PDB file of N, CA and C in Angstrom:
ATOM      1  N   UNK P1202      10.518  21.005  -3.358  1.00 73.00           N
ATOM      2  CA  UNK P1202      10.439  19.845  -4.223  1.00 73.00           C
ATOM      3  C   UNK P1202      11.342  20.095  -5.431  1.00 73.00           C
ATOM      4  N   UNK P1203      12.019  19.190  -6.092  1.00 84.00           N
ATOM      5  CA  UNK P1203      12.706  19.448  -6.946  1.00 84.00           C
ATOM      6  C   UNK P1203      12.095  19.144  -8.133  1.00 84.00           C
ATOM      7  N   UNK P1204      12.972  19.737  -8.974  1.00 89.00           N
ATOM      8  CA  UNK P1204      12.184  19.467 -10.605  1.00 89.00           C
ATOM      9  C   UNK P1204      12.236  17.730 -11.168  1.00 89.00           C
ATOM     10  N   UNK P1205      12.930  17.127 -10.621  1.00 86.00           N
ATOM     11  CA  UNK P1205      12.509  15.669 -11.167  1.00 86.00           C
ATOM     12  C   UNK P1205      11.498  15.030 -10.009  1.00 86.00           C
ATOM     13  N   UNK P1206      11.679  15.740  -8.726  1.00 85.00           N
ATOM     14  CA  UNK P1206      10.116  15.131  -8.214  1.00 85.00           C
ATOM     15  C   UNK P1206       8.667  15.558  -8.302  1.00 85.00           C
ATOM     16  N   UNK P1207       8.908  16.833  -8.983  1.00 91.00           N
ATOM     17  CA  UNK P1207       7.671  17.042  -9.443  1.00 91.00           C
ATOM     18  C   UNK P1207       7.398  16.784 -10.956  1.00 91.00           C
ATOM     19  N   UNK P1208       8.287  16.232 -11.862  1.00 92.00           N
ATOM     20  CA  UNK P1208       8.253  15.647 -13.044  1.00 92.00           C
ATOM     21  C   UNK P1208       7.449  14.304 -12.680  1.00 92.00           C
ATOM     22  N   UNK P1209       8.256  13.374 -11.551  1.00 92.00           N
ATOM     23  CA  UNK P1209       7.582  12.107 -11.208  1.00 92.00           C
ATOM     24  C   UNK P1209       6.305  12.009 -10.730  1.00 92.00           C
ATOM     25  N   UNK P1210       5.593  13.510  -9.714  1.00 94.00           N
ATOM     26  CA  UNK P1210       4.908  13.367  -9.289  1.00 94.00           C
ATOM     27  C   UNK P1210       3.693  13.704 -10.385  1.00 94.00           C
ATOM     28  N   UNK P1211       4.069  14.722 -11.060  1.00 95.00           N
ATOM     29  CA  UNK P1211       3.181  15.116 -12.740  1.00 95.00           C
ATOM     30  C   UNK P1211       3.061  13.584 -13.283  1.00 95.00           C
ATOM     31  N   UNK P1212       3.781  12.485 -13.554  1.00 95.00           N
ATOM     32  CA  UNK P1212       3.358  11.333 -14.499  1.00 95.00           C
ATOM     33  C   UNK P1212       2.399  10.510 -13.558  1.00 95.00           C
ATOM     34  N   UNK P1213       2.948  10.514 -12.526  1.00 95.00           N
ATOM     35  CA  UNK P1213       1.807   9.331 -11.306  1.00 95.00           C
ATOM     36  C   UNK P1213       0.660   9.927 -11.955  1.00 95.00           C
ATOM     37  N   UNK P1214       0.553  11.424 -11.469  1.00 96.00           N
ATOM     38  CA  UNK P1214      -0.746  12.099 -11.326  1.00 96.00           C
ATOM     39  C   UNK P1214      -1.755  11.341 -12.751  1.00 96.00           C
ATOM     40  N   UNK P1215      -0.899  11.742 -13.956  1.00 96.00           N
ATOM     41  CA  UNK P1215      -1.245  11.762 -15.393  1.00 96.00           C
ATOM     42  C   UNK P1215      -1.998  10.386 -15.193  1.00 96.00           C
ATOM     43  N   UNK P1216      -1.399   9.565 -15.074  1.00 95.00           N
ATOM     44  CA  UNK P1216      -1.470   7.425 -14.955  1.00 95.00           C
ATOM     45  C   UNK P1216      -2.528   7.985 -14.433  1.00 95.00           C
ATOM     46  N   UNK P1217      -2.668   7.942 -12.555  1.00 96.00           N
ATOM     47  CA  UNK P1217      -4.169   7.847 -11.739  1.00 96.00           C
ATOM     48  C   UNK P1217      -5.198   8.204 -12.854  1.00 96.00           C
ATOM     49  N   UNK P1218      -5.175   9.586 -13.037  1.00 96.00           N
ATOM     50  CA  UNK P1218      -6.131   9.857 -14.222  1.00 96.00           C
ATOM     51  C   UNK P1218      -6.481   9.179 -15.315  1.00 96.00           C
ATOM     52  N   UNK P1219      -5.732   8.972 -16.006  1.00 95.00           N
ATOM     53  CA  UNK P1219      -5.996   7.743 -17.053  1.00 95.00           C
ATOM     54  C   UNK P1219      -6.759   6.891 -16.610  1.00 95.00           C
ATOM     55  N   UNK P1220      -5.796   5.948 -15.822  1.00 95.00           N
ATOM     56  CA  UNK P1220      -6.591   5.151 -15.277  1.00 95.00           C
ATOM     57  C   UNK P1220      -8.256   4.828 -14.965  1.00 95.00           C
ATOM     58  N   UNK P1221      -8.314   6.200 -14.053  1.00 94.00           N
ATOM     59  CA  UNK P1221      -9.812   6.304 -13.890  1.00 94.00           C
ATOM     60  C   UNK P1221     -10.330   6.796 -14.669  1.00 94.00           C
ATOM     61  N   UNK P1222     -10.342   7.222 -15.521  1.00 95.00           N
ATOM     62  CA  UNK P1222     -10.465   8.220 -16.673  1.00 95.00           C
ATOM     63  C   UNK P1222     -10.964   6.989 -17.664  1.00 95.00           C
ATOM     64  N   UNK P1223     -10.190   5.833 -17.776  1.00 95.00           N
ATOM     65  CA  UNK P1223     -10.362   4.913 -18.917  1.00 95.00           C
ATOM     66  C   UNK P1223     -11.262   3.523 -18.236  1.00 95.00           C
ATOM     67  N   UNK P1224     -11.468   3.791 -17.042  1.00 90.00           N
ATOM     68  CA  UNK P1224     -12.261   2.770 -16.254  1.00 90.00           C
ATOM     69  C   UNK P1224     -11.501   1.257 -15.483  1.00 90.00           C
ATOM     70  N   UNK P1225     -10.491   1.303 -15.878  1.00 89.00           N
ATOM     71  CA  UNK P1225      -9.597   0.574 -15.398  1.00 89.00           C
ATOM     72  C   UNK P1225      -9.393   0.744 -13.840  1.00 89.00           C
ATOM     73  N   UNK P1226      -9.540   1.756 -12.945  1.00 88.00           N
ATOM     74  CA  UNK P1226      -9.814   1.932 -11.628  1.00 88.00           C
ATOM     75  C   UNK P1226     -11.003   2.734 -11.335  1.00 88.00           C
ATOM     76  N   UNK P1227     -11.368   2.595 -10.526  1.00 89.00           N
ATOM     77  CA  UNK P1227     -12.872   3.449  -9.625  1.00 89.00           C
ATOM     78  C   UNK P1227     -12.207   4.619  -9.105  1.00 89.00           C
ATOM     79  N   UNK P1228     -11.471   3.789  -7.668  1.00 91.00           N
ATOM     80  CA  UNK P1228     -10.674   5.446  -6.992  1.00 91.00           C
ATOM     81  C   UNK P1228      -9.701   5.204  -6.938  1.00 91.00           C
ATOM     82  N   UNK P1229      -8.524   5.875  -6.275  1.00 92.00           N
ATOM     83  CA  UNK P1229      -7.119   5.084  -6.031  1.00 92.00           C
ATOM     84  C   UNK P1229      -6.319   6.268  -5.250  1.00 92.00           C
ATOM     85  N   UNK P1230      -5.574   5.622  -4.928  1.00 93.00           N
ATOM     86  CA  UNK P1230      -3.884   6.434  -4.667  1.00 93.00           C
ATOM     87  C   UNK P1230      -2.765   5.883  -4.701  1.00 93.00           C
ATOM     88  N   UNK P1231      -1.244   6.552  -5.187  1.00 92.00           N
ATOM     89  CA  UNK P1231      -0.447   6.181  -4.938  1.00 92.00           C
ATOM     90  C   UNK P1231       0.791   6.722  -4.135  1.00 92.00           C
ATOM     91  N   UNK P1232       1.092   6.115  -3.472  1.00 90.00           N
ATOM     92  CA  UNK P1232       2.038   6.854  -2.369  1.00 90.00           C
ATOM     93  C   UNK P1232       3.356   6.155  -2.849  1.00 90.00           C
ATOM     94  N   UNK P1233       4.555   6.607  -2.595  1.00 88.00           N
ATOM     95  CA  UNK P1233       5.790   6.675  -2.758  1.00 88.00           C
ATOM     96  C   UNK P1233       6.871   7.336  -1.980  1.00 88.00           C
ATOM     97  N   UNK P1234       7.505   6.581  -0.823  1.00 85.00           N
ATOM     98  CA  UNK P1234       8.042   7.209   0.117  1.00 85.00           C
ATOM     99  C   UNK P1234       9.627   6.868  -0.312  1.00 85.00           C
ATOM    100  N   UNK P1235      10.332   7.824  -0.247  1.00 83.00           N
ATOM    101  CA  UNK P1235      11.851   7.326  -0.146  1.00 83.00           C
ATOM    102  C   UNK P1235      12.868   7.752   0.615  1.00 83.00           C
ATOM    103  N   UNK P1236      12.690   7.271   1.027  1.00 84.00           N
ATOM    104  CA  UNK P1236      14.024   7.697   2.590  1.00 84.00           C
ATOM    105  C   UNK P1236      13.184   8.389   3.163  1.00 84.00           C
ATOM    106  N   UNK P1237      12.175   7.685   3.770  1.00 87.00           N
ATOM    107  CA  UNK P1237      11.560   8.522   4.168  1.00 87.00           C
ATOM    108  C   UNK P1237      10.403   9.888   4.141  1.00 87.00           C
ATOM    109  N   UNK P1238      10.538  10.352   2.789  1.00 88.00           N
ATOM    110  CA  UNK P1238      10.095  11.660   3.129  1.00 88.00           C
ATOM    111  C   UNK P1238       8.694  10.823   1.223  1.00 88.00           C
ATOM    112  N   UNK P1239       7.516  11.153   1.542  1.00 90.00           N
ATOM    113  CA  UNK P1239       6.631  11.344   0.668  1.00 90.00           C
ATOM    114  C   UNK P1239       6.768  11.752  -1.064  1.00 90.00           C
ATOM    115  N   UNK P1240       7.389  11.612  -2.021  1.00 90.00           N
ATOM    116  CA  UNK P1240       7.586  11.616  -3.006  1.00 90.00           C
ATOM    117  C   UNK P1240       6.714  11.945  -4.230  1.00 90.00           C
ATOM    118  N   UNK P1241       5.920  10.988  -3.736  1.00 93.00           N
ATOM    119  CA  UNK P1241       4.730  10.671  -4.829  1.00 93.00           C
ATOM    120  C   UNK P1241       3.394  10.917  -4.126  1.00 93.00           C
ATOM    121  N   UNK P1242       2.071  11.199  -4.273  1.00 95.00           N
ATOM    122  CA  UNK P1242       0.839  11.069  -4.199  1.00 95.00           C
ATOM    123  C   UNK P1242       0.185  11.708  -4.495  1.00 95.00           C
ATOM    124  N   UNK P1243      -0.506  10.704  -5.476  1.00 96.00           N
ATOM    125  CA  UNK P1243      -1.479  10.891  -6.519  1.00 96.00           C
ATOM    126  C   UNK P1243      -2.400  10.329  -6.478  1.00 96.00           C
ATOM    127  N   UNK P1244      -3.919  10.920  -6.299  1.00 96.00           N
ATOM    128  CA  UNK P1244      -5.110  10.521  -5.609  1.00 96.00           C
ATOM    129  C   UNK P1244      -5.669  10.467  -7.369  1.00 96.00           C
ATOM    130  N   UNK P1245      -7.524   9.806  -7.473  1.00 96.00           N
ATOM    131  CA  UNK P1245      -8.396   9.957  -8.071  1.00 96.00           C
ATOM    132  C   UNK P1245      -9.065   9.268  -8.158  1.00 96.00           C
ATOM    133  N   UNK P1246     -10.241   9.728  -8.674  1.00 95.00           N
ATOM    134  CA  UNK P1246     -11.621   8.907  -8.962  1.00 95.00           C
ATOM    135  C   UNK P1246     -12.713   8.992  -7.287  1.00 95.00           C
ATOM    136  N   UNK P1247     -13.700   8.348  -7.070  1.00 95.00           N
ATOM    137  CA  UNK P1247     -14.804   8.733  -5.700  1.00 95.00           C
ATOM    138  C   UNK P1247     -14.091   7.612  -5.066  1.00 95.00           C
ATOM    139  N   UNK P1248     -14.509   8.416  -3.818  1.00 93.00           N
ATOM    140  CA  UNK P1248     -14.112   7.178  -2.451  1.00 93.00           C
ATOM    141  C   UNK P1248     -15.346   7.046  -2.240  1.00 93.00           C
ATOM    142  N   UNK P1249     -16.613   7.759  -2.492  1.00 91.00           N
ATOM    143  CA  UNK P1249     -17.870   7.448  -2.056  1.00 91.00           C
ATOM    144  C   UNK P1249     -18.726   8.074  -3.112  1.00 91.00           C
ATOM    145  N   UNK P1250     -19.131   7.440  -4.419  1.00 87.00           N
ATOM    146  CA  UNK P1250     -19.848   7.749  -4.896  1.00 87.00           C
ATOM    147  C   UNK P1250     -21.125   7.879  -4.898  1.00 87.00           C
ATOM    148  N   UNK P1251     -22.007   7.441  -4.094  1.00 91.00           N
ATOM    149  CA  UNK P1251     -23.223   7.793  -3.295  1.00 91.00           C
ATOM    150  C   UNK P1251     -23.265   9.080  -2.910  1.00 91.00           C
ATOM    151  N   UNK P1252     -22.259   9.329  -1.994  1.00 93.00           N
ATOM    152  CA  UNK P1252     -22.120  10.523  -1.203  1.00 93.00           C
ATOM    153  C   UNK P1252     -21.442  11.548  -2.297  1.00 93.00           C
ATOM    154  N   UNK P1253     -20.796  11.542  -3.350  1.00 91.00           N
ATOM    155  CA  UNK P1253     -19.919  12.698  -3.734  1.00 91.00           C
ATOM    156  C   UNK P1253     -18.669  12.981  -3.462  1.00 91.00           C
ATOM    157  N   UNK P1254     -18.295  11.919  -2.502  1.00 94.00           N
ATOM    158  CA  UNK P1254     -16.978  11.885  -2.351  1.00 94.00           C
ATOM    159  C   UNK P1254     -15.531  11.555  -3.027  1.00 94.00           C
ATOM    160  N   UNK P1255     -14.464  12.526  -3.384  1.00 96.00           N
ATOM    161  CA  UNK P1255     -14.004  12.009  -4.039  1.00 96.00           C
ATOM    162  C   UNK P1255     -12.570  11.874  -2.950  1.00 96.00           C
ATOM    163  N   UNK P1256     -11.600  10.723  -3.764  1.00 96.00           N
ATOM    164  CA  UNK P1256     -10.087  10.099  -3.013  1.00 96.00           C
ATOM    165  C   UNK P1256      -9.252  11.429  -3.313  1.00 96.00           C
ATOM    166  N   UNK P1257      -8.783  11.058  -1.855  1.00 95.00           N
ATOM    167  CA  UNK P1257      -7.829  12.811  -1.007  1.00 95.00           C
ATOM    168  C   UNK P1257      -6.714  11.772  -0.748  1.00 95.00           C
ATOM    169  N   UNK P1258      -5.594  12.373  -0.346  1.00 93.00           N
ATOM    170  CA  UNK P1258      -4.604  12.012   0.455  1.00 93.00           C
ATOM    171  C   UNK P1258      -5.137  11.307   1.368  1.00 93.00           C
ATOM    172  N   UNK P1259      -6.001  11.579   2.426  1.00 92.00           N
ATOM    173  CA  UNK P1259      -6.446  11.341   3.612  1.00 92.00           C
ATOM    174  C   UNK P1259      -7.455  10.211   3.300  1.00 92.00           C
ATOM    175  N   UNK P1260      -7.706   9.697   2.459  1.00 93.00           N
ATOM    176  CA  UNK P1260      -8.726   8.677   2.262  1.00 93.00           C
ATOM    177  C   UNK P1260      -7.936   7.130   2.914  1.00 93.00           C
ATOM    178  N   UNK P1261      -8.960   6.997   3.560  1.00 89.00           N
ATOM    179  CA  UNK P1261      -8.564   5.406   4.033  1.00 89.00           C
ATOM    180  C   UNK P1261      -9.277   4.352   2.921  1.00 89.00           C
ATOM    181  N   UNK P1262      -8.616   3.339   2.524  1.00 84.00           N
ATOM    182  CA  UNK P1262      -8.866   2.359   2.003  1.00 84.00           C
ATOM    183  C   UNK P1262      -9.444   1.143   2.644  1.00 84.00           C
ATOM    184  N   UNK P1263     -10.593   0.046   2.584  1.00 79.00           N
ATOM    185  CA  UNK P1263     -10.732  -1.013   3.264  1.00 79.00           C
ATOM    186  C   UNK P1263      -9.966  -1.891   2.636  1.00 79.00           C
ATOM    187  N   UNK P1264      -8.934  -2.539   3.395  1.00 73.00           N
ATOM    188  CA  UNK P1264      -8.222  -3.312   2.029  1.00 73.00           C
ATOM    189  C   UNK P1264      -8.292  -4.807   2.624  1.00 73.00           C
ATOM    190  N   UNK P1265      -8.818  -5.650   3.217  1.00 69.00           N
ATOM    191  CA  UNK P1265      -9.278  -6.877   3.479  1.00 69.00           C
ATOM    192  C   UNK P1265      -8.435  -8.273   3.810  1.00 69.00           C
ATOM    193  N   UNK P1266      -7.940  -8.447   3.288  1.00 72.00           N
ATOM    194  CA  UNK P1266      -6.866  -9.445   3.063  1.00 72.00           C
ATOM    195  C   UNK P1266      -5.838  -8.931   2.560  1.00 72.00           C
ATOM    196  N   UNK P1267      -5.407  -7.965   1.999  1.00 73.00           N
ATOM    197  CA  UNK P1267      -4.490  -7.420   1.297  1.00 73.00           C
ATOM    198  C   UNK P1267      -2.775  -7.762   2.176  1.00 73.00           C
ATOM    199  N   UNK P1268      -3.243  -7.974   3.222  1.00 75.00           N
ATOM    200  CA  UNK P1268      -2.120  -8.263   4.250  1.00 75.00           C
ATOM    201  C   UNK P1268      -1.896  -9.826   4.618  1.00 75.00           C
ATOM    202  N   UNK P1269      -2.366 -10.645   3.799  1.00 80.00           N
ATOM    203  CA  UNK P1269      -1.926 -11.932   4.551  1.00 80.00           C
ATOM    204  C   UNK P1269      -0.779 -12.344   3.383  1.00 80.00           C
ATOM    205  N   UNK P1270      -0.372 -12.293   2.212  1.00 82.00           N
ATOM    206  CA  UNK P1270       0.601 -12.221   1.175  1.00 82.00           C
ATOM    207  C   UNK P1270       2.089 -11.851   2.276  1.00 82.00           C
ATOM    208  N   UNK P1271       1.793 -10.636   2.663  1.00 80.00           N
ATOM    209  CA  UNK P1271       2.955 -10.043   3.327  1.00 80.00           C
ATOM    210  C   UNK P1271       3.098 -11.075   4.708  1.00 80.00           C
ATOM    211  N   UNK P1272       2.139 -11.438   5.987  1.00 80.00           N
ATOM    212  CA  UNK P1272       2.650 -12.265   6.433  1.00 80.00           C
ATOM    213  C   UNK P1272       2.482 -13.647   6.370  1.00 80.00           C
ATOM    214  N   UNK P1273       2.438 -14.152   4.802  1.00 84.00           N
ATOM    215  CA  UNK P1273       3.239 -15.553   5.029  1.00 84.00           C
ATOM    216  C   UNK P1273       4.303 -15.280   4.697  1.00 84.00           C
ATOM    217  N   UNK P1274       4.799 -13.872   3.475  1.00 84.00           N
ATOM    218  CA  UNK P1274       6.115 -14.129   3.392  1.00 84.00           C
ATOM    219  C   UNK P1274       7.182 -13.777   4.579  1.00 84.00           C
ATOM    220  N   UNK P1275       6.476 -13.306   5.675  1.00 83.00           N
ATOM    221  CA  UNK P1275       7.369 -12.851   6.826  1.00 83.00           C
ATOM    222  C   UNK P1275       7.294 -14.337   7.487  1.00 83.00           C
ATOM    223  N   UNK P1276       6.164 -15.160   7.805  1.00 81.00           N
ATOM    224  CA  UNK P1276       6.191 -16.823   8.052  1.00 81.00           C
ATOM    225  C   UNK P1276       7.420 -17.243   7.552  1.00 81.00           C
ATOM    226  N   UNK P1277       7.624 -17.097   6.158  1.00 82.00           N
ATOM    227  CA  UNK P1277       8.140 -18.261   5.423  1.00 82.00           C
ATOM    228  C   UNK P1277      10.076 -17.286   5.858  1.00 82.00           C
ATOM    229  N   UNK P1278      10.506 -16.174   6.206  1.00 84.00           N
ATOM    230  CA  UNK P1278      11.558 -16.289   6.508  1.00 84.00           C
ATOM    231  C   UNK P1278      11.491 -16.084   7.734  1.00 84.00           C
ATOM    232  N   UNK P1279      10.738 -16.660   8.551  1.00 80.00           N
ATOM    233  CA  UNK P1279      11.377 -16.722  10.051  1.00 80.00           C
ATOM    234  C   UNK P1279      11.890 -18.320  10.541  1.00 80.00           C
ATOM    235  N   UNK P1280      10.656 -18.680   9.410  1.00 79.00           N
ATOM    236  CA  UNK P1280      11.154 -20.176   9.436  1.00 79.00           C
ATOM    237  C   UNK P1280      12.436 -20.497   8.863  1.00 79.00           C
ATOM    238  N   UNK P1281      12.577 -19.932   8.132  1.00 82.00           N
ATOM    239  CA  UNK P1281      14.137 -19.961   7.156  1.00 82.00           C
ATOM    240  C   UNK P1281      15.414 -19.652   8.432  1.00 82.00           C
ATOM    241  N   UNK P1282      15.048 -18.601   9.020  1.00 82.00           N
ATOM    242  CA  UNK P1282      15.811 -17.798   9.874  1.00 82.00           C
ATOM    243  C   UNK P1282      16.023 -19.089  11.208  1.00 82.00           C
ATOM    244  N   UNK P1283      14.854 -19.646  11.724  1.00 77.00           N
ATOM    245  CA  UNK P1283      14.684 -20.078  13.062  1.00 77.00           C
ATOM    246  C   UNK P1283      14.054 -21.846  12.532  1.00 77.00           C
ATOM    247  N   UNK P1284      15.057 -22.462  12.095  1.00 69.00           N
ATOM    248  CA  UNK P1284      14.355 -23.845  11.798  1.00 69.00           C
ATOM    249  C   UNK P1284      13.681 -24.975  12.830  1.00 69.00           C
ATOM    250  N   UNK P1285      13.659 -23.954  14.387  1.00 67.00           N
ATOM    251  CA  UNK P1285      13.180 -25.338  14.925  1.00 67.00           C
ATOM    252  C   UNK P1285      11.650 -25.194  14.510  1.00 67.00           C
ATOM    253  N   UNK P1286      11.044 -26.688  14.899  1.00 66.00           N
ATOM    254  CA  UNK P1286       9.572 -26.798  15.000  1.00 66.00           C
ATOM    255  C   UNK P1286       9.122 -25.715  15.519  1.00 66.00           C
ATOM    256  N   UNK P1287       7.868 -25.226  14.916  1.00 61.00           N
ATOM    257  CA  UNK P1287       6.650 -23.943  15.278  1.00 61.00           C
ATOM    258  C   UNK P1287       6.422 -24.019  17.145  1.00 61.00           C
ATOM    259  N   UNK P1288       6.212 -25.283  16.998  1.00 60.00           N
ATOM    260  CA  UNK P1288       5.731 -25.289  18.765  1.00 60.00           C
ATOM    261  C   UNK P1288       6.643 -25.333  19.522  1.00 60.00           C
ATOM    262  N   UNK P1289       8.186 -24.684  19.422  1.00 64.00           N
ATOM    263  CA  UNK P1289       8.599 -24.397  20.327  1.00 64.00           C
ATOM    264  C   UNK P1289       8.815 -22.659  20.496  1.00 64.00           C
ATOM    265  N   UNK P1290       8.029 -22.408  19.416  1.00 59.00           N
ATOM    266  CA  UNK P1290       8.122 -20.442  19.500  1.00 59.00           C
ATOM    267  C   UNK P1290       6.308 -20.066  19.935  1.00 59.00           C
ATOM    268  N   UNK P1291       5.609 -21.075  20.234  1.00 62.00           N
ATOM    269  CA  UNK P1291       4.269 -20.808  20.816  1.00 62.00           C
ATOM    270  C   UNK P1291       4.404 -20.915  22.461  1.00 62.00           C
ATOM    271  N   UNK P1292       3.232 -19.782  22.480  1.00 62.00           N
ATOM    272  CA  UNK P1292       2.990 -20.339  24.214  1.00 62.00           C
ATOM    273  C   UNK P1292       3.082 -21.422  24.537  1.00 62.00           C
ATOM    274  N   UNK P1293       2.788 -21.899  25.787  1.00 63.00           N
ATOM    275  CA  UNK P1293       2.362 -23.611  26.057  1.00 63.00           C
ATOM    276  C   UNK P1293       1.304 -23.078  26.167  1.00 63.00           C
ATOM    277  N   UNK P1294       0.359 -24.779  25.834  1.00 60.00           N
ATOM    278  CA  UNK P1294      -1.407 -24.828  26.155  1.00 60.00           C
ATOM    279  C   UNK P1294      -1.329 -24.972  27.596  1.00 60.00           C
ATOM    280  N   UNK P1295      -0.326 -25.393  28.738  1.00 53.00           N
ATOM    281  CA  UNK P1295      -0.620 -25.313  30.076  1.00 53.00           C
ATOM    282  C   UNK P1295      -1.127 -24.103  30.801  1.00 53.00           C
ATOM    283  N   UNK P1296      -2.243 -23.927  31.223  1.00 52.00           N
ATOM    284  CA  UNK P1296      -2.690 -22.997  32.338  1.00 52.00           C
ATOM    285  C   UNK P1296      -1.097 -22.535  33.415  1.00 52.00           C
TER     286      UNK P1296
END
């Protein structure tokens, strides 16, 4: 790792903390990939506070809807891309 990615990865870290630290988040992570290769990640606060658990790398998130933002905006340029009417890129309703 080089010294400005572990400079970057020291401030994420610092923020997460704060963050949870100041109540502004519960748990979190942040990941940061560039070209590929992992950059950034910086975990904190419980993934299961009942249990004692606290956010790892490995923590899965339930994130709910968090994904329909991303595909309308993939909707909105295919339509851009492919202007005919929708129902000619659907199955047919014929058996």
């Amino acid at each position: 790792m080089t010294d400005l990615a572990k400079q970057v990865q020291t401030r994420a870290q610092a923020l997460v903390d704060r963050l949870v630290a100041e109540g502004d988040e519960v748990g979190l992570q942040v990941a940061v990939v560039h070209r590929g290769r992992l950059v950034v990640d910086a975990v904190g606060g419980p993934a299961d506070p009942e249990r004692g658990l606290l956010v790892t790398p490995g923590t899965l998130f339930f994130a709910a809807s968090a994904a329909k933002s991303t595909a309308s905006a993939v909707a909105h340029v295919l339509a851009e891309l492919f202007p005919a009417p929708s129902a000619e890129h659907r199955p047919s309703d014929r058996p």
